[in-house]
Coordinates of C-alpha atoms in Angstrom, one line a residue:
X1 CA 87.6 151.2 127.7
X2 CA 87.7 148.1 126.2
X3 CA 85.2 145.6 125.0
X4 CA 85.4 142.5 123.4
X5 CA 86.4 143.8 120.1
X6 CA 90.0 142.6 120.8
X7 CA 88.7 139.4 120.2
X8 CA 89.7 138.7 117.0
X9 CA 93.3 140.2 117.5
X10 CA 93.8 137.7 120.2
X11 CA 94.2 135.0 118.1
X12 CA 96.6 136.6 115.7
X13 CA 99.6 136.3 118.2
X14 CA 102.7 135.1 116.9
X15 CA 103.8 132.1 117.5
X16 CA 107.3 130.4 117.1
X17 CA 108.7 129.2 114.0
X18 CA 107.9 125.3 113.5
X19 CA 109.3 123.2 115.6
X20 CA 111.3 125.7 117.8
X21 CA 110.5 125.5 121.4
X22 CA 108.6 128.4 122.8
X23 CA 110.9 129.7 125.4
X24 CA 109.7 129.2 129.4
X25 CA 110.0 133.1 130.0
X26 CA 106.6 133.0 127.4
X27 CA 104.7 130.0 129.4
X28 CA 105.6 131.8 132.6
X29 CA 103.9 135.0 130.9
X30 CA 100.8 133.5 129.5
X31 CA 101.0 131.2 132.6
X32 CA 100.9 134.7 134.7
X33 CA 98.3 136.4 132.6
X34 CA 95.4 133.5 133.0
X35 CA 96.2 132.7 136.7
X36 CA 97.9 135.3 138.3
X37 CA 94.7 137.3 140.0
X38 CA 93.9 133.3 141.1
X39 CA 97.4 133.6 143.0
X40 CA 96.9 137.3 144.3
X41 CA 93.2 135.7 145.4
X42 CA 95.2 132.9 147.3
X43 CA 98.1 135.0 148.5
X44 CA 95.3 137.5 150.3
X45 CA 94.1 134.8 152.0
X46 CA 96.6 133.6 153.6
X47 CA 97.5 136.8 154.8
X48 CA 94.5 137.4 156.4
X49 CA 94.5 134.0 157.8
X50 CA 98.4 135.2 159.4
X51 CA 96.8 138.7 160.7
X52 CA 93.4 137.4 161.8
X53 CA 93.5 133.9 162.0
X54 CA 90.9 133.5 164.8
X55 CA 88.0 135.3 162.9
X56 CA 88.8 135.3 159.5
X57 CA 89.4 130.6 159.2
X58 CA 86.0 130.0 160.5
X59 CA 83.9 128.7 158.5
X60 CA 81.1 131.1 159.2
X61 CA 83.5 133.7 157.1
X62 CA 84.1 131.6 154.1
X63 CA 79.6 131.0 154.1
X64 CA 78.7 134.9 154.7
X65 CA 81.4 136.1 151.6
X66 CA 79.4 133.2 149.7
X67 CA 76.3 134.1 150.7
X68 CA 76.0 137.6 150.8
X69 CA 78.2 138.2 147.3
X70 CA 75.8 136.0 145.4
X71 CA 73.7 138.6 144.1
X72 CA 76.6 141.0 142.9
X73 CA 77.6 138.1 141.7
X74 CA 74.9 137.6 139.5
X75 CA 74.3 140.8 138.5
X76 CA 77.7 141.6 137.3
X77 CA 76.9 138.1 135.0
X78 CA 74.2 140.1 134.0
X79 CA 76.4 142.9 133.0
X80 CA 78.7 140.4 131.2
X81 CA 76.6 139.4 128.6
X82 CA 75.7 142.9 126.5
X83 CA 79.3 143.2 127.3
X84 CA 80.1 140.6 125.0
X85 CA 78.7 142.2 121.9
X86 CA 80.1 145.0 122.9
X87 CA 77.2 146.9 124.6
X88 CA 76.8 148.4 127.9
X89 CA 74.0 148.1 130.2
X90 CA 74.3 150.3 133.0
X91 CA 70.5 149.2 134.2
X92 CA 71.2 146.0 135.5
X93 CA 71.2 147.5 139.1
X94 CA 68.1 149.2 138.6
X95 CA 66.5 146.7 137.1
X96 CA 67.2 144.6 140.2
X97 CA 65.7 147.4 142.2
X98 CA 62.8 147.0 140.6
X99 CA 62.9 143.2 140.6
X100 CA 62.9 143.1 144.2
X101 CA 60.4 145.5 144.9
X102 CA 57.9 144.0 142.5
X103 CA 58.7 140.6 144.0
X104 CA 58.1 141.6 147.4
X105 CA 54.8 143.8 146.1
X106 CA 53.2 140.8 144.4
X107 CA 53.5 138.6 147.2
X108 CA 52.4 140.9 150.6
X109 CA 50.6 143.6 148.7
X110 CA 48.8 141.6 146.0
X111 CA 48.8 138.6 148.0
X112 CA 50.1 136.3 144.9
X113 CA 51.6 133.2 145.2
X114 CA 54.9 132.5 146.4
X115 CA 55.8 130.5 142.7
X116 CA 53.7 132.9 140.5
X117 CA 55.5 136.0 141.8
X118 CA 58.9 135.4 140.9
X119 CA 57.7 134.5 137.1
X120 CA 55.9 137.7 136.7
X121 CA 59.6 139.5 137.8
X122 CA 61.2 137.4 135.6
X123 CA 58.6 138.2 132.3
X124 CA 59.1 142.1 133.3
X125 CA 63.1 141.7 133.4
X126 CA 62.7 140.3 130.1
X127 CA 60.4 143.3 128.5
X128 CA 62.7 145.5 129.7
X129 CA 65.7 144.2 128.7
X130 CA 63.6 143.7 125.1
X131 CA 63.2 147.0 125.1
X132 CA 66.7 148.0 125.8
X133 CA 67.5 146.1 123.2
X134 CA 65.5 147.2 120.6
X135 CA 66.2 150.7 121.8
X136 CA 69.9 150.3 121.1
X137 CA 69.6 147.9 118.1
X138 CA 66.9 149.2 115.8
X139 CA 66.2 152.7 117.5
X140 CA 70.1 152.7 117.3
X141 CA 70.2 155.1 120.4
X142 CA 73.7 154.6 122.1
X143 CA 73.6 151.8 125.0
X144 CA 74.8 154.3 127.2
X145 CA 72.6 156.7 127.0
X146 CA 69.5 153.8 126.5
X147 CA 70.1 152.5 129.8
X148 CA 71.3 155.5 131.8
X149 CA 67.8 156.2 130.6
X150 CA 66.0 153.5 131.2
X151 CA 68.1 152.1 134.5
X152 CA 66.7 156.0 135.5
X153 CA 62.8 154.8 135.0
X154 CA 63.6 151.8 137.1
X155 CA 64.4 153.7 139.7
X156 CA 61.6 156.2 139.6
X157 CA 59.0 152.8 138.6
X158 CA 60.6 151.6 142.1
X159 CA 59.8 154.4 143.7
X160 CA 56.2 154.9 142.7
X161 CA 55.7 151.0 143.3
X162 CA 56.8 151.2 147.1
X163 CA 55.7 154.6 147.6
X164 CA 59.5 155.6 148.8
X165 CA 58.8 152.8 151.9
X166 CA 59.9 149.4 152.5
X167 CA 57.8 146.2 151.9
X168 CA 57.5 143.9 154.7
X169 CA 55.3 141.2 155.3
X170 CA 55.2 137.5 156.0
X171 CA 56.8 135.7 153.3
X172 CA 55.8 131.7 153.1
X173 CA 59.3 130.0 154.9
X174 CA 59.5 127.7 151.3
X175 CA 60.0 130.7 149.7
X176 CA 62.6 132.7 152.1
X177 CA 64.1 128.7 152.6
X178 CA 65.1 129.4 148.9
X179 CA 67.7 132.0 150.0
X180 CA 68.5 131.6 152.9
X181 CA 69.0 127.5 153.4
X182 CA 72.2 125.7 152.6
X183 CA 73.2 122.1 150.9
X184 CA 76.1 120.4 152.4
X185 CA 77.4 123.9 154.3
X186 CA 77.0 125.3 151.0
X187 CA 74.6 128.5 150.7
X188 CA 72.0 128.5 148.5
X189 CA 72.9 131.4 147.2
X190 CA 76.2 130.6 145.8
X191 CA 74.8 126.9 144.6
X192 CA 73.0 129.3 142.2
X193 CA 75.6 131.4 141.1
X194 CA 77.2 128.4 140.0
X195 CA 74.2 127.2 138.3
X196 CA 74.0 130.5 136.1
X197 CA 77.8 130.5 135.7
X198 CA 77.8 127.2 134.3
X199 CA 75.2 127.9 131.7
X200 CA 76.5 131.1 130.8
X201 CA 79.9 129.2 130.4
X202 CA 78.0 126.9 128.1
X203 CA 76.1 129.2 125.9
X204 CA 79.2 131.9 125.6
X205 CA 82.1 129.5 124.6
X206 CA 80.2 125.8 123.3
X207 CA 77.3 127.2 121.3
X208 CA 76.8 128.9 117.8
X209 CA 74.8 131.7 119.8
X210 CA 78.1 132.5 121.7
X211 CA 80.8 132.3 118.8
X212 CA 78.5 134.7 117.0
X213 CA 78.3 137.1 120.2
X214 CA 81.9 137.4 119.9
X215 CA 82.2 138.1 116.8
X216 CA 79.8 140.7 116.9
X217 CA 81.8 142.0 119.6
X218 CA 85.1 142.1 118.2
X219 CA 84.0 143.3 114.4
X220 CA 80.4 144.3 114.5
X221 CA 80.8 145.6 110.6
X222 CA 82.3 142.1 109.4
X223 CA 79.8 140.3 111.1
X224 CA 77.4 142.2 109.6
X225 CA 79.2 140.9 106.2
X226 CA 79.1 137.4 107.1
X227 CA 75.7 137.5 107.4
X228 CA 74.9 137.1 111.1
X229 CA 72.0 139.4 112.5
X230 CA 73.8 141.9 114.7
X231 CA 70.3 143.6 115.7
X232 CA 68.8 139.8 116.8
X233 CA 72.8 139.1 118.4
X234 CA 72.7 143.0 120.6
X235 CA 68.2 142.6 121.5
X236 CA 68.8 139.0 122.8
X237 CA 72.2 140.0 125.0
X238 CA 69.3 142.7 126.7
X239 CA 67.0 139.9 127.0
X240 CA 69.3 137.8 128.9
X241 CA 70.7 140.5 130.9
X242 CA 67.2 141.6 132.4
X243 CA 66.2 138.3 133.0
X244 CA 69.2 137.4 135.7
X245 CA 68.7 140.7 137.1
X246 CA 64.9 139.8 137.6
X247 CA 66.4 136.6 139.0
X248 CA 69.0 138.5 141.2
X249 CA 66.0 140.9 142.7
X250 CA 63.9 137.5 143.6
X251 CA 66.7 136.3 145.5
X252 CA 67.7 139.4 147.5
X253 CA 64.6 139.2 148.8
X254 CA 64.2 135.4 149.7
X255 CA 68.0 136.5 151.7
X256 CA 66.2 139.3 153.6
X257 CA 62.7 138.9 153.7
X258 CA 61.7 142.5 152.6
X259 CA 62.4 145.0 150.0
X260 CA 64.1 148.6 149.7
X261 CA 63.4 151.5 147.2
X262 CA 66.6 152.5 148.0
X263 CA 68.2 149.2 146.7
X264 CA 70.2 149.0 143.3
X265 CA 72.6 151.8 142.4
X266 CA 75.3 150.5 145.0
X267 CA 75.2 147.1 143.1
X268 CA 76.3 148.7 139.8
X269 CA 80.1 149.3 140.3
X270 CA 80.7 145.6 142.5
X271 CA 79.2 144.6 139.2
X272 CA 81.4 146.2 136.6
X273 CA 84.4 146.1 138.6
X274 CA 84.0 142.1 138.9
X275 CA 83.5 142.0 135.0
X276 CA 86.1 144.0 133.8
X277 CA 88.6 142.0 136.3
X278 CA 87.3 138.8 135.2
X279 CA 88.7 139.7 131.5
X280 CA 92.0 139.4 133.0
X281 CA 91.8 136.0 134.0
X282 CA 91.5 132.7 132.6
X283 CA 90.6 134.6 129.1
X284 CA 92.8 137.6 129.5
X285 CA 91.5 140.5 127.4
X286 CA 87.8 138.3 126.8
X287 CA 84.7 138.8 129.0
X288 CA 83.9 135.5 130.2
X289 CA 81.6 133.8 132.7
X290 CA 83.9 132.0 135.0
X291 CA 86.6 135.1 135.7
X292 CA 83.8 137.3 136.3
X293 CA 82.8 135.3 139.3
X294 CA 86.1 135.0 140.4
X295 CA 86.8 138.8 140.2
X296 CA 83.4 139.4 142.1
X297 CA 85.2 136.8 145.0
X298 CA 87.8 137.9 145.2
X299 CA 87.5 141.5 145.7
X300 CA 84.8 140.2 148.5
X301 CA 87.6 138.4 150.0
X302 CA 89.7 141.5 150.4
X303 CA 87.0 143.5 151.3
X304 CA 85.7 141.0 154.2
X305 CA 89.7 140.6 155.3
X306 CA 90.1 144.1 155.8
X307 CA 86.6 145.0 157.6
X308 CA 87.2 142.4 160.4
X309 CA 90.6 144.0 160.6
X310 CA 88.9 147.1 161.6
X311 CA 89.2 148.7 158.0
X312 CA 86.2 152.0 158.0
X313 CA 82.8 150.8 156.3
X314 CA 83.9 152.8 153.3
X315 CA 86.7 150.7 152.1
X316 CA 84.2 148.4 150.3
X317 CA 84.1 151.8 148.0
X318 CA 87.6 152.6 147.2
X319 CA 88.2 148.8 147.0
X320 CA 85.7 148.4 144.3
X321 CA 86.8 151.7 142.4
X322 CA 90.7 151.0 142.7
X323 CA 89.8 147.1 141.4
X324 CA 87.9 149.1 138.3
X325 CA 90.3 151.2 137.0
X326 CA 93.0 148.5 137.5
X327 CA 91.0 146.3 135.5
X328 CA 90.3 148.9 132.8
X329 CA 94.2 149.4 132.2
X330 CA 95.3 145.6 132.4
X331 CA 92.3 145.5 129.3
X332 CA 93.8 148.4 127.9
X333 CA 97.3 147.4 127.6
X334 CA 96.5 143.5 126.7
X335 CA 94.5 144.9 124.0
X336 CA 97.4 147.1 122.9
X337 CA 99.8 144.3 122.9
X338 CA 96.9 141.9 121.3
X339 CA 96.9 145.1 118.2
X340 CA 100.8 145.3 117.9
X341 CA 101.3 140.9 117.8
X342 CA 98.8 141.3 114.7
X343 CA 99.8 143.9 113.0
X344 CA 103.8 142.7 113.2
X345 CA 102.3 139.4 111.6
X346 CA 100.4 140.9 108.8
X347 CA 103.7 142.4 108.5
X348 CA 105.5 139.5 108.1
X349 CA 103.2 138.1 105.7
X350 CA 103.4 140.6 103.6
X351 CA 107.2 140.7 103.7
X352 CA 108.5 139.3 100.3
X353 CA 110.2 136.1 100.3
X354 CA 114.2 136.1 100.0
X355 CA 115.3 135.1 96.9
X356 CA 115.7 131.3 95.7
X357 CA 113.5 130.3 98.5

């Protein structure tokens, strides 16, 4: 499976000698490669607008795939960032269990206020991504394991918390507004998944906190060398991850107004799936902010298409794991390539000049 420690190789493609034209069959290629799923995305829909043009064009279609997909959305940005330093965190759906029973708790059971609730979700999404963190970084447990384990408490704290029941109550209409309004035809929702996209975008490629997550990812041991602090660089990825998926569990339930035990695990895979398809577009072979939303899209458009076509409830879950392991081996053999362009130029470099040159 492949992380962001193809990074580095990326950039060590070869290029053509100076001042020689880089033949069209490469731009088509690279061309391909950063916006091809972006014409797949806009292919499927106008086929579903040919096959179902009276359901699938009205605008109420376009809203509810916004709407609805906002929160696997956000959680597979979530996901995203351990992912960049090459760590996994298979918690993030638990965690939003959690987040949105303890939101719904605090507010009907504890009758807290509508603003204070949210913050206390948000300051437990960022314990326990701290302690993920330091669980993988200093306890030097395997991410893996750490948050099979701890995504596995989340689910049992939800659990106890609820009492295996649903929470339902009256919920002040400012704070259900928050989910379930829209600006300009646009759902809330999705008006925040651009928000968090947008600043993930920043600190990931325009800050020295981002360049240094990628490098950890891509060579954790030279970055260790060069002096930046891999443990600080893996505890604050946690950090960040737990608190979007805090955010992710207040919204779910300003969308419905309650709150499930039973919520979570189906969110990991849409999540992972929309990730590992991002990295192969816009920044093939790189996890990054922007292709992971429009992976999460536009396997929701495909799914949506087929459904109203009269596709069986279940194809949401052999979309989702078909869309995975395609994404895994489009990673895996852009990595390879990435590996074998290096290597022939350290090759080359090393190849001893002709003589009299």
């Amino acid at each position: 499976m492949i992380t962001s420690r193809d990074t580095a190789a990326r950039h060590a493609e070869p290029g053509p000698a100076a001042g020689a034209p880089r033949p069209s069959r490469d731009l088509v290629a690279r061309m391909g490669a950063r916006y091809g799923l972006l014409a797949v995305w806009a292919l499927l829909i106008v086929v579903f607008a040919v096959l179902n043009a009276d359901v699938f064009l009205r605008p109420l279609t376009a809203q509810t795939i916004a709407s609805t997909k906002a929160v696997v959305a956000i959680l597979a940005l979530a996901a995203l960032v351990p992912l960049v330093v090459g760590q996994f965190d298979l918690s993030v759906a638990s965690q939003f269990g959690l987040a949105q029973a303890l939101c719904a708790g605090l507010i009907v059971k504890q009758d807290l206020p509508a603003w204070l609730a949210p913050l206390i979700v948000l300051a437990v999404g960022a314990l326990f991504g701290l302690a993920n963190g330091v669980l993988v970084a200093v306890v030097r447990i395997n991410a893996f394991v750490t948050t099979l384990a701890t995504g596995t408490l989340a689910v049992g704290l939800t659990q106890w918390y609820t009492g295996g029941g649903q929470i339902i109550g009256a919920f002040p209409g400012s704070f259900t507004g928050a989910g379930r309004s829209s600006v300009a035809g646009v759902p809330l929702p999705f008006v925040y998944v651009i928000v968090i996209v947008l600043a993930l975008w920043a600190l990931l490629e325009y800050t020295r906190w981002g360049r240094r997550a990628f490098a950890v990812g891509g060579n954790e041991r030279a970055s260790l060398l060069s002096g930046i602090n891999v443990r600080r660089m893996t505890i604050t990825s946690f950090v960040i991850a737990g608190v979007i998926a805090g955010f992710a569990g207040v919204l779910q339930v300003t969308i419905l107004g309650a709150a499930s035990p039973e919520v979570g695990a189906q969110f990991l895979l849409p999540a992972f799936a929309g990730v590992f398809l991002g990295a192969a577009v816009l920044r093939p072979g790189r996890f990054n902010a922007w292709g992971t939303v429009i992976a999460v899209y536009f396997l929701a458009t495909g799914i949506t298409g087929l459904q109203q076509l009269g596709a069986p409830f279940y194809i949401e879950q052999f979309f989702n794991g078909c869309a995975l392991l395609i994404a895994v081996a489009i990673a895996q053999f852009s990595a390879q390539r990435r590996r074998r362009a290096a290597a022939a130029v350290g090759q080359a470099r090393e190849r001893p000049a002709p003589a009299g040159a």
